Amino acid sequence: MTLIKSISGIRGTIGGKVGDNLTPVDAVKFASAYGTFLKRNTSKEKLTVVIGRDARISGPMIHNLVQNTLIGLGINVIDLGLSTTPTVEIAVPLEKADGGIILTASHNPKQWNALKLLNNKGEFLSGKEGELILEIAENEDFNFVGVDSIGSVISNDSYMDIHIDEVLNLPLVDAELVKTKKYKVVVDAVNSSGGIIIPNLLEQMGVEVVKLYCEPNGNFPHNPEPLKEHLADICKLVIDENADFGIVVDPDVDRLAFISNDGEMFGEEYTLVACADYVLSKTPGNTVSNMSSSRALRDITNNHKGIYQASAVGEVNVVELMKATKAIIGGEGNGGIIYPELHYGRDSLVGVALFLTYLANQEKTVSELRASYPQYFMSKNKIELTPQIDVDAILFEMKEKYKNEEITTIDGVKIDFETNWVHLRKSNTEPIIRIYTEAATQVLADELANRIIDEIKIVAGI
């Protein structure tokens, strides 16, 4: 089964049987549930929802299905067309809309698509709200309007430009300073909407752009998750072009990774670290990332006399803790930057602009900047168990085994040792335990992971 329903939306592969994959029927059903949820939670006569999509091949089909479903519920639609996740998030409050839908499966391969759902602030729905939508969809509890009450569509293709303007107007973004440096940057946008918006932002900051896979046709030339094993082409091109660095974004432009001038990965975990280092140097405050993110952000925050806190994994959880702690920057170790000065959502444009401004203030190359940060290395693994095994019982046993260490249980079990840590999380959809470790070297991170895997196998009796 490749249809995954969660509190943040629905995603799956295109085609196949209804209920097993993301078919047209499933797209209509879930859009109907979302629209119905919005109508039940307002006294307004007419609602408005903003819609945008990435460049996936299935995008226009899913877009039309969702748009016409909302119209059939009597909801007006502002259609951004080809867009990005953070662009839609920004558009919702600017348009004073009641919600938003982003049609993207983020870093998943091209056969996938998804509906990501936003509230009237342009932020992802809460868990409770998501559960209500799932219930409405399951019961098919929809009521469509008569012909005289059908919604309307307004197309607005200006929002990627508006998004760029909003970023450039941020006080900590200095495009004029960046222009004096005459940087040369390679961009890999995996043939999605980032191929339009990232080069446009860079050019407005005076950067020479070398485009790699920037044609928004949805034919992803490599696995779209911005990990080292997928990025050999841009690593080579940065060297060949003698570029200052490289930029990689995923299809919906909410994850950001850099390639250093030497063709090596800057490290997804360090995207947030670098941006936070700059922001904290100008506006001291607190930071937040999720529990599976690097300790480096904690170290940088401490250096700037701020307070770092870790949330459960998931953007909604990061945002909730950022608001509670009044964090001035936060995000996730997958290259997601959340900068509340603009909006509470992962935004690659904000990350690019802050990073460029910071770099322009330094007398360092990108590789030298990376070397200046605390050095941590991560290992990400998983162990597959049989359905009969009680995963919760295993996590409890591991917690008891290490009860004399610093333990956090808000999301699985995280064990903080003096110089390294391990985070154990169970999958919500299959009998799997995900194992994340971090240490001072890759060898130590791998050794810790292997040790924990062996211990879990003993506990599980396998």
XYZ file of C-alpha atoms in Angstrom:
462
model
C 0.000 0.000 0.000
C 1.446 3.380 -1.004
C -1.293 5.716 0.276
C -0.275 7.306 3.565
C -2.821 9.295 5.545
C -1.522 11.450 8.354
C -2.499 14.506 10.357
C -0.447 16.710 7.998
C -2.117 15.501 4.779
C -2.282 12.589 2.398
C 0.425 11.289 0.085
C 0.846 8.352 -2.202
C 1.853 7.097 -5.608
C -0.187 7.985 -8.666
C -2.438 5.299 -10.180
C -3.662 1.951 -8.926
C -6.706 1.116 -6.844
C -8.787 3.560 -4.834
C -7.684 3.539 -1.194
C -4.364 1.897 -1.994
C -2.728 4.695 -3.976
C -3.248 8.411 -4.612
C -5.973 8.060 -7.242
C -8.224 10.874 -8.500
C -10.943 9.553 -6.179
C -8.644 9.777 -3.149
C -7.550 13.309 -4.074
C -11.180 14.436 -4.361
C -12.155 12.675 -1.138
C -9.403 14.283 0.913
C -9.902 17.747 -0.614
C -13.603 17.392 0.207
C -12.777 16.553 3.823
C -10.461 19.558 4.145
C -12.980 21.955 2.615
C -15.736 20.549 4.815
C -13.540 20.974 7.895
C -12.930 24.640 7.035
C -16.639 25.308 6.490
C -17.562 23.759 9.840
C -15.122 25.967 11.706
C -16.217 29.396 10.507
C -19.269 31.622 10.443
C -18.195 33.215 7.149
C -20.509 32.774 4.204
C -17.713 32.400 1.656
C -14.290 30.880 2.251
C -11.079 31.273 0.273
C -8.261 28.734 -0.092
C -4.865 29.298 -1.735
C -3.518 26.461 -3.901
C -0.053 25.953 -5.369
C 1.913 22.988 -6.701
C 5.428 21.857 -7.453
C 6.477 20.733 -10.951
C 5.631 17.030 -10.650
C 4.257 15.389 -13.784
C 1.026 14.578 -11.936
C 0.743 18.129 -10.604
C -1.729 19.586 -13.128
C -4.049 16.575 -12.791
C -4.132 16.629 -8.985
C -4.329 20.429 -9.036
C -7.453 20.439 -11.202
C -9.118 17.740 -9.109
C -8.512 19.553 -5.828
C -9.407 22.968 -7.191
C -12.711 21.840 -8.674
C -13.590 19.921 -5.527
C -13.241 23.077 -3.456
C -15.316 25.011 -5.959
C -17.985 22.342 -5.676
C -18.057 22.948 -1.921
C -18.691 26.636 -2.565
C -15.134 27.703 -1.686
C -13.284 30.349 -3.701
C -9.777 29.448 -4.854
C -6.702 31.627 -5.373
C -4.598 29.598 -7.789
C -0.852 30.283 -7.619
C -0.094 27.617 -10.222
C 3.536 26.489 -10.153
C 4.817 27.492 -6.741
C 6.709 26.373 -3.621
C 5.606 25.297 -0.170
C 6.916 28.449 1.570
C 5.409 30.652 -1.155
C 1.939 29.235 -0.494
C 2.514 29.627 3.248
C 3.293 33.314 2.742
C 0.369 33.868 0.360
C -2.330 32.584 2.743
C -2.109 35.421 5.322
C -1.296 38.049 2.684
C -4.507 37.105 0.876
C -6.400 36.848 4.190
C -7.398 33.364 3.052
C -8.963 30.717 5.260
C -6.443 28.009 4.383
C -4.057 26.655 1.812
C -3.133 23.457 0.016
C 0.289 22.661 -1.373
C 0.349 19.852 -3.919
C 3.753 18.258 -3.473
C 5.305 15.085 -2.139
C 8.350 17.066 -1.046
C 11.501 14.910 -1.424
C 9.668 11.759 -2.598
C 10.366 10.443 -6.142
C 8.331 11.589 -9.142
C 5.629 8.873 -8.924
C 4.489 10.379 -5.611
C 2.260 13.366 -4.935
C 0.492 14.739 -1.891
C -1.876 17.284 -0.408
C -0.298 19.334 2.394
C -2.835 21.335 4.373
C -2.511 24.795 5.955
C -4.578 26.886 8.359
C -5.446 30.577 7.943
C -2.000 31.580 9.230
C -0.301 29.671 6.441
C 0.964 27.089 8.937
C 0.459 23.328 9.003
C -2.607 22.056 10.803
C -2.404 20.774 14.364
C -2.634 17.076 15.120
C -6.173 17.471 16.449
C -7.297 19.290 13.300
C -5.689 16.680 11.097
C -7.481 13.902 12.941
C -10.836 15.624 12.373
C -10.138 15.812 8.621
C -9.210 12.133 8.521
C -12.492 11.320 10.274
C -14.523 13.389 7.802
C -12.777 11.664 4.889
C -13.328 8.199 6.360
C -17.052 8.864 6.822
C -17.370 10.663 3.456
C -19.322 13.276 5.362
C -19.452 15.912 2.610
C -22.215 18.244 1.427
C -21.661 20.000 -1.891
C -23.420 23.260 -2.835
C -26.041 23.942 -5.472
C -25.296 25.554 -8.804
C -25.859 29.121 -7.604
C -23.304 28.788 -4.795
C -20.355 27.255 -6.686
C -17.015 28.869 -5.853
C -14.815 30.880 -8.206
C -11.133 30.801 -9.193
C -8.700 33.707 -9.334
C -5.291 32.945 -10.858
C -2.310 34.815 -9.433
C 1.137 33.874 -10.729
C 2.954 36.774 -9.028
C 3.573 35.175 -5.661
C 7.025 33.773 -6.313
C 8.119 37.345 -7.054
C 6.281 38.594 -3.958
C 8.034 35.896 -1.912
C 11.439 37.076 -3.154
C 10.558 40.695 -2.309
C 9.507 39.686 1.220
C 12.838 37.918 1.745
C 14.937 40.774 0.360
C 13.122 43.242 2.634
C 14.194 41.406 5.793
C 16.482 43.566 7.978
C 19.193 40.888 8.183
C 19.334 40.357 4.404
C 21.826 42.703 2.729
C 21.592 42.261 -1.043
C 23.767 45.309 -1.713
C 26.645 43.879 0.300
C 26.295 40.496 -1.437
C 26.413 42.211 -4.848
C 29.878 43.580 -4.065
C 31.243 40.042 -3.657
C 30.320 38.897 -7.179
C 29.654 35.324 -6.091
C 29.234 32.482 -8.535
C 26.815 29.753 -7.421
C 25.630 26.480 -8.975
C 21.950 25.605 -8.414
C 20.442 22.105 -8.591
C 16.645 22.398 -8.342
C 15.858 18.816 -9.440
C 13.755 20.170 -12.352
C 11.037 21.615 -10.125
C 9.814 25.066 -9.134
C 13.043 25.865 -7.304
C 14.588 26.152 -10.767
C 12.637 29.373 -11.207
C 12.583 30.994 -7.784
C 16.113 30.292 -6.497
C 17.958 31.643 -9.584
C 15.669 34.707 -9.573
C 16.496 35.408 -5.926
C 20.219 34.952 -6.538
C 20.250 37.210 -9.574
C 18.487 39.951 -7.603
C 21.310 39.642 -5.059
C 23.930 40.073 -7.782
C 25.010 36.442 -7.903
C 26.141 34.734 -11.128
C 24.033 31.580 -11.446
C 25.052 28.317 -13.089
C 21.869 26.295 -13.569
C 21.804 22.508 -13.196
C 18.454 20.725 -13.503
C 16.466 23.952 -13.276
C 13.858 23.186 -15.974
C 10.528 22.788 -14.089
C 9.275 19.770 -16.042
C 8.949 17.284 -13.172
C 11.442 14.820 -14.640
C 13.703 14.467 -11.633
C 17.234 13.605 -12.867
C 18.157 11.982 -9.556
C 16.512 11.062 -6.277
C 15.141 14.436 -5.125
C 16.119 14.087 -1.468
C 19.175 16.392 -1.075
C 21.569 13.807 0.336
C 25.239 13.312 -0.590
C 24.669 10.057 -2.475
C 22.299 11.841 -4.896
C 24.401 14.940 -5.597
C 27.522 13.819 -7.467
C 26.687 16.026 -10.481
C 26.543 19.333 -8.622
C 29.562 18.472 -6.477
C 31.572 18.012 -9.677
C 30.125 21.104 -11.365
C 30.987 23.375 -8.429
C 34.649 22.394 -8.933
C 34.511 22.554 -12.739
C 32.955 26.033 -12.658
C 35.274 27.241 -9.889
C 32.106 28.346 -8.108
C 31.959 29.819 -4.623
C 29.443 27.153 -3.579
C 26.415 25.160 -4.694
C 22.756 25.240 -3.666
C 20.445 22.230 -3.669
C 16.704 22.375 -2.956
C 14.056 19.677 -2.958
C 11.007 19.823 -5.306
C 8.888 22.073 -3.067
C 11.819 24.251 -1.905
C 11.508 23.835 1.858
C 14.759 21.897 2.308
C 18.136 23.472 1.593
C 21.609 21.995 1.285
C 24.901 23.633 0.342
C 27.939 22.310 -1.503
C 31.206 23.904 -0.363
C 33.659 25.440 -2.819
C 35.787 22.283 -2.631
C 32.906 20.154 -3.959
C 32.180 18.588 -0.570
C 28.830 18.619 1.206
C 28.431 21.489 3.658
C 26.024 19.138 5.430
C 22.251 19.435 5.659
C 22.523 19.605 9.439
C 24.775 22.653 9.139
C 22.455 24.711 6.920
C 20.493 25.684 10.031
C 23.650 25.995 12.119
C 25.190 28.577 9.764
C 22.005 30.619 9.398
C 21.437 30.555 13.157
C 25.030 31.634 13.818
C 24.436 34.723 11.688
C 20.998 35.567 13.102
C 22.144 35.088 16.711
C 25.159 37.323 16.124
C 22.791 40.164 15.178
C 19.715 39.445 17.297
C 20.462 37.315 20.376
C 17.728 34.891 21.380
C 16.636 31.283 21.603
C 16.628 28.449 19.057
C 14.741 25.205 18.489
C 15.318 22.116 16.358
C 13.936 18.612 16.554
C 15.411 15.819 18.653
C 17.076 14.128 15.690
C 19.030 17.239 14.714
C 22.689 17.949 15.390
C 24.076 19.140 18.722
C 25.918 21.807 16.771
C 22.916 24.157 16.947
C 22.889 23.804 20.731
C 26.612 24.625 20.860
C 26.228 27.691 18.627
C 23.228 28.917 20.629
C 25.158 28.545 23.886
C 28.050 30.505 22.380
C 25.639 33.372 21.744
C 24.192 33.148 25.294
C 20.834 31.873 24.066
C 18.774 28.880 25.129
C 18.380 25.867 22.849
C 15.504 23.407 23.154
C 14.592 20.290 21.178
C 11.080 19.372 20.040
C 9.517 16.151 18.869
C 10.236 15.397 15.201
C 7.928 17.187 12.753
C 7.613 20.785 11.568
C 4.393 21.359 13.524
C 6.164 20.386 16.751
C 9.176 22.595 16.007
C 6.927 25.596 15.327
C 4.881 25.000 18.488
C 8.022 24.983 20.665
C 9.483 27.991 18.821
C 6.388 29.993 19.666
C 6.415 28.827 23.292
C 10.094 29.769 23.755
C 10.002 32.871 21.518
C 12.806 31.366 19.432
C 14.160 33.736 16.802
C 15.252 30.964 14.441
C 14.775 27.212 14.299
C 14.102 24.317 12.003
C 15.118 20.770 11.305
C 18.395 19.061 10.549
C 17.154 18.089 7.087
C 17.980 21.577 5.823
C 14.731 23.217 6.910
C 15.091 26.848 8.065
C 12.237 28.475 10.005
C 12.684 32.231 10.462
C 9.639 33.764 12.206
C 10.583 37.278 11.098
C 9.038 36.203 7.774
C 6.788 33.229 8.623
C 6.577 30.002 10.616
C 7.502 27.538 7.905
C 10.603 25.906 6.435
C 11.849 28.240 3.720
C 14.874 27.701 1.468
C 14.771 31.289 0.167
C 15.244 32.686 3.659
C 18.108 30.248 4.193
C 19.835 31.242 0.941
C 19.526 34.988 1.613
C 20.721 34.759 5.229
C 23.613 32.482 4.270
C 24.765 34.765 1.454
C 24.642 37.821 3.715
C 26.567 36.000 6.425
C 29.175 34.782 3.957
C 29.586 38.309 2.587
C 30.394 39.491 6.107
C 33.113 36.844 6.500
C 36.631 36.656 5.137
C 36.228 32.916 4.650
C 35.403 30.486 1.888
C 32.386 28.244 2.416
C 34.629 25.276 3.264
C 36.512 27.404 5.818
C 33.211 28.500 7.338
C 32.107 24.878 7.639
C 35.400 23.932 9.315
C 34.862 26.645 11.945
C 31.813 24.894 13.411
C 31.706 22.105 15.998
C 32.348 18.848 14.156
C 29.635 16.229 14.528
C 28.797 13.247 12.363
C 25.498 11.392 12.139
C 24.472 7.848 11.330
C 20.875 7.109 10.340
C 19.697 3.495 10.412
C 16.600 1.403 10.956
C 15.831 -2.078 12.196
C 12.858 -3.971 10.768
C 10.892 -6.131 13.179
C 8.081 -8.620 12.744
C 4.507 -7.345 13.330
C 4.223 -9.577 16.404
C 7.009 -7.761 18.253
C 5.928 -5.069 20.738
C 7.953 -2.038 19.650
C 6.846 0.046 22.651
C 8.115 -2.657 24.992
C 11.513 -2.592 23.289
C 11.769 1.179 23.658
C 10.830 0.870 27.324
C 13.558 -1.729 27.876
C 16.147 0.506 26.188
C 15.056 3.436 28.343
C 15.451 1.317 31.491
C 18.849 0.048 30.370
C 20.156 3.624 30.141
C 18.118 5.213 32.938
C 21.247 6.716 34.501
C 21.876 8.788 31.356
C 19.953 11.884 30.251
C 16.712 10.483 28.779
C 14.028 12.302 26.758
C 10.781 10.535 25.845
C 8.639 13.178 24.122
C 9.246 11.396 20.813
C 10.460 7.831 21.169
C 13.543 7.540 23.374
C 16.566 9.829 23.135
C 19.627 8.962 25.201
C 22.166 11.762 25.629
C 25.633 10.611 26.572
C 28.442 13.028 27.370
C 29.966 13.112 23.878
C 27.285 11.501 21.695
C 23.591 10.578 21.555
C 21.133 8.085 20.130
C 17.489 8.675 19.238
C 15.126 5.714 18.815
C 11.796 6.330 17.082
C 9.133 3.858 16.035
C 7.327 4.123 12.712
C 3.592 4.826 12.867
C 2.893 2.701 9.794
C 5.180 -0.356 10.023
C 7.153 -2.392 12.613
C 10.357 -0.392 12.319
C 12.598 1.366 14.824
C 14.603 4.251 13.358
C 17.998 4.761 14.960
C 19.767 8.116 14.754
C 23.181 8.605 16.333
C 25.669 11.459 16.450
C 29.282 11.553 17.583
C 32.579 13.364 17.048
C 33.551 11.151 14.085
C 31.650 9.096 11.534
C 33.293 5.922 12.826
C 32.104 6.605 16.371
C 28.582 7.437 15.174
C 28.427 4.186 13.188
C 29.863 2.176 16.088
C 27.248 3.590 18.476
C 24.471 2.779 16.004
C 25.708 -0.799 15.558
C 25.952 -1.289 19.307
C 22.391 -0.074 19.863
C 21.084 -2.220 16.998
C 22.715 -5.286 18.567
C 21.160 -4.439 21.935
C 17.698 -4.017 20.401
C 18.017 -7.404 18.690
C 18.845 -9.023 22.019
C 15.859 -7.368 23.706
C 13.599 -8.386 20.795
C 14.965 -11.930 20.790
C 16.019 -11.875 17.135
